Amino acid sequence: MTRIAVFCGSNFGASDIYRDGAAALGRALARRGIELVFGGTNKGLMKTLADTVRERGGTAHGIVPRALIDKGQQYPDLSRLEIVATRSQRKRRMAEVADGFIAMPGGVGTVEELFEMWVDAQFDGHHKPLGLLNVGGFFDGLMSFVDTMIDQRFLPSAHGSMIIAKSDPEALLDAFESFVPVTTSKWM
């Protein structure tokens, strides 16, 4: 693992536990020498995460849509900046450069980014780990919904196991290091 894409909120959330979680992930990435690949803005948890990575000597690779650059929302201390035309191009580029994907607490954009990477994995688009940094149980409801999809036979259990959920960033990164891709395609 040399680069991990992190999807997270452009807001801070209702509790300081989310900022603390972003900072903890930033420290873990920097300590392990893993480059942060992210949406590249100066807002919310993205800012906290990038601040921590950079303060600890780590690298932050921002992939930013032109519209956000034009609005002055680019994170100011990027190690590397890529400007793209659209959010779709940003996701595609993040998928190309990252060795794995982590979603932290966030809104519908965060969930949509995670789910797109998950669907791509189901279609044999990639064999990279997908993780949830489950700060304060934020994703408990989502994981329960995944269990419902499996129970109701809309999702193969092997595909449910593609998502690694941990509340501790070090444990999540350890799980990424020992990740074995699911080789059962939904469309075989």
PDB file of C-alpha atoms in Angstrom:
ATOM      1  CA  MET A   1       0.000   0.000   0.000  1.00  0.00           C
ATOM      2  CA  THR A   2       1.545   3.251  -1.083  1.00  0.00           C
ATOM      3  CA  ARG A   3      -1.556   5.381  -1.804  1.00  0.00           C
ATOM      4  CA  ILE A   4      -5.005   5.277  -0.230  1.00  0.00           C
ATOM      5  CA  ALA A   5      -7.979   7.317  -1.402  1.00  0.00           C
ATOM      6  CA  VAL A   6     -10.090   8.634   1.446  1.00  0.00           C
ATOM      7  CA  PHE A   7     -13.687   9.748   0.956  1.00  0.00           C
ATOM      8  CA  CYS A   8     -15.010  11.903   3.795  1.00  0.00           C
ATOM      9  CA  GLY A   9     -17.213  14.801   4.704  1.00  0.00           C
ATOM     10  CA  SER A  10     -16.720  18.345   3.547  1.00  0.00           C
ATOM     11  CA  ASN A  11     -18.373  19.209   6.866  1.00  0.00           C
ATOM     12  CA  PHE A  12     -17.090  18.479  10.369  1.00  0.00           C
ATOM     13  CA  GLY A  13     -20.196  16.694  11.647  1.00  0.00           C
ATOM     14  CA  ALA A  14     -22.040  17.134  14.931  1.00  0.00           C
ATOM     15  CA  SER A  15     -19.306  15.828  17.210  1.00  0.00           C
ATOM     16  CA  ASP A  16     -15.577  16.312  17.691  1.00  0.00           C
ATOM     17  CA  ILE A  17     -15.165  12.516  17.448  1.00  0.00           C
ATOM     18  CA  TYR A  18     -15.263  12.858  13.656  1.00  0.00           C
ATOM     19  CA  ARG A  19     -12.433  15.410  13.604  1.00  0.00           C
ATOM     20  CA  ASP A  20     -10.520  13.205  16.033  1.00  0.00           C
ATOM     21  CA  GLY A  21     -11.062  10.219  13.729  1.00  0.00           C
ATOM     22  CA  ALA A  22      -9.823  12.173  10.707  1.00  0.00           C
ATOM     23  CA  ALA A  23      -6.730  13.273  12.622  1.00  0.00           C
ATOM     24  CA  ALA A  24      -6.077   9.700  13.804  1.00  0.00           C
ATOM     25  CA  LEU A  25      -6.291   8.413  10.236  1.00  0.00           C
ATOM     26  CA  GLY A  26      -3.987  11.205   9.075  1.00  0.00           C
ATOM     27  CA  ARG A  27      -1.401  10.276  11.710  1.00  0.00           C
ATOM     28  CA  ALA A  28      -1.613   6.596  10.763  1.00  0.00           C
ATOM     29  CA  LEU A  29      -1.181   7.305   7.041  1.00  0.00           C
ATOM     30  CA  ALA A  30       1.808   9.601   7.643  1.00  0.00           C
ATOM     31  CA  ARG A  31       3.426   7.167  10.104  1.00  0.00           C
ATOM     32  CA  ARG A  32       3.202   4.349   7.542  1.00  0.00           C
ATOM     33  CA  GLY A  33       4.386   6.510   4.654  1.00  0.00           C
ATOM     34  CA  ILE A  34       1.090   6.059   2.782  1.00  0.00           C
ATOM     35  CA  GLU A  35       0.151   8.903   0.465  1.00  0.00           C
ATOM     36  CA  LEU A  36      -3.285  10.416   1.023  1.00  0.00           C
ATOM     37  CA  VAL A  37      -5.344  10.700  -2.168  1.00  0.00           C
ATOM     38  CA  PHE A  38      -8.444  12.802  -1.583  1.00  0.00           C
ATOM     39  CA  GLY A  39     -10.843  15.366  -3.017  1.00  0.00           C
ATOM     40  CA  GLY A  40      -8.331  18.130  -2.360  1.00  0.00           C
ATOM     41  CA  THR A  41     -10.532  20.728  -0.705  1.00  0.00           C
ATOM     42  CA  ASN A  42     -10.063  22.880   2.373  1.00  0.00           C
ATOM     43  CA  LYS A  43     -13.413  21.964   3.927  1.00  0.00           C
ATOM     44  CA  GLY A  44     -14.510  19.813   6.848  1.00  0.00           C
ATOM     45  CA  LEU A  45     -12.986  16.443   7.569  1.00  0.00           C
ATOM     46  CA  MET A  46     -11.018  16.594   4.315  1.00  0.00           C
ATOM     47  CA  LYS A  47      -9.142  19.594   5.707  1.00  0.00           C
ATOM     48  CA  THR A  48      -8.542  17.971   9.099  1.00  0.00           C
ATOM     49  CA  LEU A  49      -7.252  14.801   7.453  1.00  0.00           C
ATOM     50  CA  ALA A  50      -4.922  16.648   5.062  1.00  0.00           C
ATOM     51  CA  ASP A  51      -3.702  19.035   7.790  1.00  0.00           C
ATOM     52  CA  THR A  52      -2.699  16.089   9.959  1.00  0.00           C
ATOM     53  CA  VAL A  53      -1.003  14.199   7.127  1.00  0.00           C
ATOM     54  CA  ARG A  54       1.005  17.286   6.127  1.00  0.00           C
ATOM     55  CA  GLU A  55       1.872  18.272   9.734  1.00  0.00           C
ATOM     56  CA  ARG A  56       3.314  14.760  10.209  1.00  0.00           C
ATOM     57  CA  GLY A  57       5.442  14.991   7.068  1.00  0.00           C
ATOM     58  CA  GLY A  58       3.148  12.918   4.860  1.00  0.00           C
ATOM     59  CA  THR A  59       2.038  13.567   1.303  1.00  0.00           C
ATOM     60  CA  ALA A  60      -1.405  14.727   0.208  1.00  0.00           C
ATOM     61  CA  HIS A  61      -2.454  14.257  -3.414  1.00  0.00           C
ATOM     62  CA  GLY A  62      -5.547  16.307  -4.191  1.00  0.00           C
ATOM     63  CA  ILE A  63      -7.742  15.626  -7.193  1.00  0.00           C
ATOM     64  CA  VAL A  64     -10.035  18.627  -7.486  1.00  0.00           C
ATOM     65  CA  PRO A  65     -12.810  19.496  -9.939  1.00  0.00           C
ATOM     66  CA  ARG A  66     -12.273  22.829 -11.709  1.00  0.00           C
ATOM     67  CA  ALA A  67     -15.492  24.264 -10.220  1.00  0.00           C
ATOM     68  CA  LEU A  68     -14.096  23.909  -6.678  1.00  0.00           C
ATOM     69  CA  ILE A  69     -10.796  25.497  -7.707  1.00  0.00           C
ATOM     70  CA  ASP A  70     -12.754  28.423  -9.160  1.00  0.00           C
ATOM     71  CA  LYS A  71     -14.590  28.786  -5.822  1.00  0.00           C
ATOM     72  CA  GLY A  72     -11.297  28.938  -3.919  1.00  0.00           C
ATOM     73  CA  GLN A  73     -11.852  25.625  -2.129  1.00  0.00           C
ATOM     74  CA  GLN A  74      -8.531  23.962  -2.973  1.00  0.00           C
ATOM     75  CA  TYR A  75      -6.519  22.720  -0.007  1.00  0.00           C
ATOM     76  CA  PRO A  76      -3.508  25.081   0.154  1.00  0.00           C
ATOM     77  CA  ASP A  77      -0.694  22.651   1.065  1.00  0.00           C
ATOM     78  CA  LEU A  78      -1.018  19.803  -1.419  1.00  0.00           C
ATOM     79  CA  SER A  79       2.030  17.726  -2.269  1.00  0.00           C
ATOM     80  CA  ARG A  80       0.450  17.137  -5.647  1.00  0.00           C
ATOM     81  CA  LEU A  81      -2.540  18.787  -7.345  1.00  0.00           C
ATOM     82  CA  GLU A  82      -4.536  17.391 -10.234  1.00  0.00           C
ATOM     83  CA  ILE A  83      -7.352  19.488 -11.657  1.00  0.00           C
ATOM     84  CA  VAL A  84     -10.157  17.633 -13.432  1.00  0.00           C
ATOM     85  CA  ALA A  85     -13.330  18.837 -15.117  1.00  0.00           C
ATOM     86  CA  THR A  86     -15.953  16.874 -13.152  1.00  0.00           C
ATOM     87  CA  ARG A  87     -16.614  14.829 -10.025  1.00  0.00           C
ATOM     88  CA  SER A  88     -16.899  11.736 -12.214  1.00  0.00           C
ATOM     89  CA  GLN A  89     -13.410  12.346 -13.574  1.00  0.00           C
ATOM     90  CA  ARG A  90     -12.163  12.893 -10.020  1.00  0.00           C
ATOM     91  CA  LYS A  91     -13.512   9.499  -8.916  1.00  0.00           C
ATOM     92  CA  ARG A  92     -12.070   7.787 -11.962  1.00  0.00           C
ATOM     93  CA  ARG A  93      -8.660   9.321 -11.354  1.00  0.00           C
ATOM     94  CA  MET A  94      -8.726   8.474  -7.631  1.00  0.00           C
ATOM     95  CA  ALA A  95      -9.554   4.872  -8.569  1.00  0.00           C
ATOM     96  CA  GLU A  96      -6.611   4.763 -10.967  1.00  0.00           C
ATOM     97  CA  VAL A  97      -3.960   6.050  -8.551  1.00  0.00           C
ATOM     98  CA  ALA A  98      -5.095   4.557  -5.222  1.00  0.00           C
ATOM     99  CA  ASP A  99      -4.185   1.122  -3.880  1.00  0.00           C
ATOM    100  CA  GLY A 100      -7.291   1.064  -1.668  1.00  0.00           C
ATOM    101  CA  PHE A 101     -10.259   3.146  -0.537  1.00  0.00           C
ATOM    102  CA  ILE A 102     -11.450   4.294   2.873  1.00  0.00           C
ATOM    103  CA  ALA A 103     -14.721   6.053   3.620  1.00  0.00           C
ATOM    104  CA  MET A 104     -15.004   8.116   6.773  1.00  0.00           C
ATOM    105  CA  PRO A 105     -18.163   9.776   8.064  1.00  0.00           C
ATOM    106  CA  GLY A 106     -19.681  12.080   5.496  1.00  0.00           C
ATOM    107  CA  GLY A 107     -22.775  12.764   3.456  1.00  0.00           C
ATOM    108  CA  VAL A 108     -24.273  11.336   0.296  1.00  0.00           C
ATOM    109  CA  GLY A 109     -21.193  12.208  -1.785  1.00  0.00           C
ATOM    110  CA  THR A 110     -19.007  10.115   0.503  1.00  0.00           C
ATOM    111  CA  VAL A 111     -21.378   7.152   0.347  1.00  0.00           C
ATOM    112  CA  GLU A 112     -21.756   7.485  -3.416  1.00  0.00           C
ATOM    113  CA  GLU A 113     -17.970   7.452  -3.890  1.00  0.00           C
ATOM    114  CA  LEU A 114     -17.603   4.341  -1.724  1.00  0.00           C
ATOM    115  CA  PHE A 115     -20.461   2.550  -3.459  1.00  0.00           C
ATOM    116  CA  GLU A 116     -19.064   3.303  -6.905  1.00  0.00           C
ATOM    117  CA  MET A 117     -15.763   1.691  -5.914  1.00  0.00           C
ATOM    118  CA  TRP A 118     -17.694  -1.264  -4.464  1.00  0.00           C
ATOM    119  CA  VAL A 119     -19.736  -1.756  -7.641  1.00  0.00           C
ATOM    120  CA  ASP A 120     -16.550  -1.533  -9.714  1.00  0.00           C
ATOM    121  CA  ALA A 121     -15.058  -4.321  -7.583  1.00  0.00           C
ATOM    122  CA  GLN A 122     -18.160  -6.461  -8.193  1.00  0.00           C
ATOM    123  CA  PHE A 123     -17.723  -5.988 -11.923  1.00  0.00           C
ATOM    124  CA  ASP A 124     -14.047  -7.004 -11.735  1.00  0.00           C
ATOM    125  CA  GLY A 125     -12.995  -3.392 -12.251  1.00  0.00           C
ATOM    126  CA  HIS A 126     -10.424  -3.573  -9.459  1.00  0.00           C
ATOM    127  CA  HIS A 127      -9.188  -5.845  -6.686  1.00  0.00           C
ATOM    128  CA  LYS A 128      -8.402  -3.206  -4.069  1.00  0.00           C
ATOM    129  CA  PRO A 129      -9.529  -3.093  -0.437  1.00  0.00           C
ATOM    130  CA  LEU A 130     -12.576  -1.059   0.546  1.00  0.00           C
ATOM    131  CA  GLY A 131     -12.821   0.145   4.121  1.00  0.00           C
ATOM    132  CA  LEU A 132     -15.024   2.074   6.480  1.00  0.00           C
ATOM    133  CA  LEU A 133     -13.440   3.998   9.319  1.00  0.00           C
ATOM    134  CA  ASN A 134     -16.434   3.477  11.583  1.00  0.00           C
ATOM    135  CA  VAL A 135     -15.915   6.445  13.905  1.00  0.00           C
ATOM    136  CA  GLY A 136     -18.402   6.386  16.767  1.00  0.00           C
ATOM    137  CA  GLY A 137     -20.480   3.682  15.066  1.00  0.00           C
ATOM    138  CA  PHE A 138     -21.309   6.036  12.184  1.00  0.00           C
ATOM    139  CA  PHE A 139     -21.578   3.186   9.665  1.00  0.00           C
ATOM    140  CA  ASP A 140     -23.380   0.651  11.904  1.00  0.00           C
ATOM    141  CA  GLY A 141     -26.685   1.287  10.113  1.00  0.00           C
ATOM    142  CA  LEU A 142     -25.065   0.879   6.717  1.00  0.00           C
ATOM    143  CA  MET A 143     -23.495  -2.423   7.725  1.00  0.00           C
ATOM    144  CA  SER A 144     -26.864  -3.579   9.024  1.00  0.00           C
ATOM    145  CA  PHE A 145     -28.353  -2.705   5.633  1.00  0.00           C
ATOM    146  CA  VAL A 146     -25.600  -4.714   3.920  1.00  0.00           C
ATOM    147  CA  ASP A 147     -26.581  -7.672   6.124  1.00  0.00           C
ATOM    148  CA  THR A 148     -30.203  -7.203   5.017  1.00  0.00           C
ATOM    149  CA  MET A 149     -29.173  -7.229   1.341  1.00  0.00           C
ATOM    150  CA  ILE A 150     -27.304 -10.487   1.968  1.00  0.00           C
ATOM    151  CA  ASP A 151     -30.144 -12.026   4.005  1.00  0.00           C
ATOM    152  CA  GLN A 152     -32.663 -11.148   1.289  1.00  0.00           C
ATOM    153  CA  ARG A 153     -30.356 -12.536  -1.425  1.00  0.00           C
ATOM    154  CA  PHE A 154     -29.747  -9.288  -3.268  1.00  0.00           C
ATOM    155  CA  LEU A 155     -26.042  -9.365  -2.454  1.00  0.00           C
ATOM    156  CA  PRO A 156     -23.765 -12.418  -2.365  1.00  0.00           C
ATOM    157  CA  SER A 157     -22.155 -12.787   1.049  1.00  0.00           C
ATOM    158  CA  ALA A 158     -18.704 -12.748  -0.580  1.00  0.00           C
ATOM    159  CA  HIS A 159     -19.473  -9.276  -1.906  1.00  0.00           C
ATOM    160  CA  GLY A 160     -20.629  -8.127   1.511  1.00  0.00           C
ATOM    161  CA  SER A 161     -17.244  -9.171   2.864  1.00  0.00           C
ATOM    162  CA  MET A 162     -15.552  -6.774   0.428  1.00  0.00           C
ATOM    163  CA  ILE A 163     -16.174  -3.972   2.936  1.00  0.00           C
ATOM    164  CA  ILE A 164     -13.788  -3.911   5.891  1.00  0.00           C
ATOM    165  CA  ALA A 165     -15.216  -1.911   8.799  1.00  0.00           C
ATOM    166  CA  LYS A 166     -13.024  -0.915  11.744  1.00  0.00           C
ATOM    167  CA  SER A 167     -13.244   1.858  14.317  1.00  0.00           C
ATOM    168  CA  ASP A 168      -9.470   2.166  14.682  1.00  0.00           C
ATOM    169  CA  PRO A 169      -7.399   3.470  11.737  1.00  0.00           C
ATOM    170  CA  GLU A 170      -4.381   1.297  12.583  1.00  0.00           C
ATOM    171  CA  ALA A 171      -6.565  -1.833  12.640  1.00  0.00           C
ATOM    172  CA  LEU A 172      -8.139  -0.803   9.331  1.00  0.00           C
ATOM    173  CA  LEU A 173      -4.742  -0.267   7.684  1.00  0.00           C
ATOM    174  CA  ASP A 174      -3.525  -3.603   9.103  1.00  0.00           C
ATOM    175  CA  ALA A 175      -6.549  -5.275   7.496  1.00  0.00           C
ATOM    176  CA  PHE A 176      -5.707  -3.552   4.206  1.00  0.00           C
ATOM    177  CA  GLU A 177      -2.175  -4.966   4.371  1.00  0.00           C
ATOM    178  CA  SER A 178      -3.509  -8.527   4.677  1.00  0.00           C
ATOM    179  CA  PHE A 179      -6.391  -8.015   2.222  1.00  0.00           C
ATOM    180  CA  VAL A 180      -7.204 -10.871  -0.152  1.00  0.00           C
ATOM    181  CA  PRO A 181      -9.514  -9.820  -2.999  1.00  0.00           C
ATOM    182  CA  VAL A 182     -12.838 -11.514  -3.567  1.00  0.00           C
ATOM    183  CA  THR A 183     -12.541 -13.387  -6.855  1.00  0.00           C
ATOM    184  CA  THR A 184     -16.215 -14.249  -7.340  1.00  0.00           C
ATOM    185  CA  SER A 185     -17.731 -11.963  -9.929  1.00  0.00           C
ATOM    186  CA  LYS A 186     -21.438 -11.266  -9.692  1.00  0.00           C
ATOM    187  CA  TRP A 187     -21.657 -11.664 -13.449  1.00  0.00           C
ATOM    188  CA  MET A 188     -19.943 -15.044 -13.905  1.00  0.00           C
TER     189      MET A 188
END
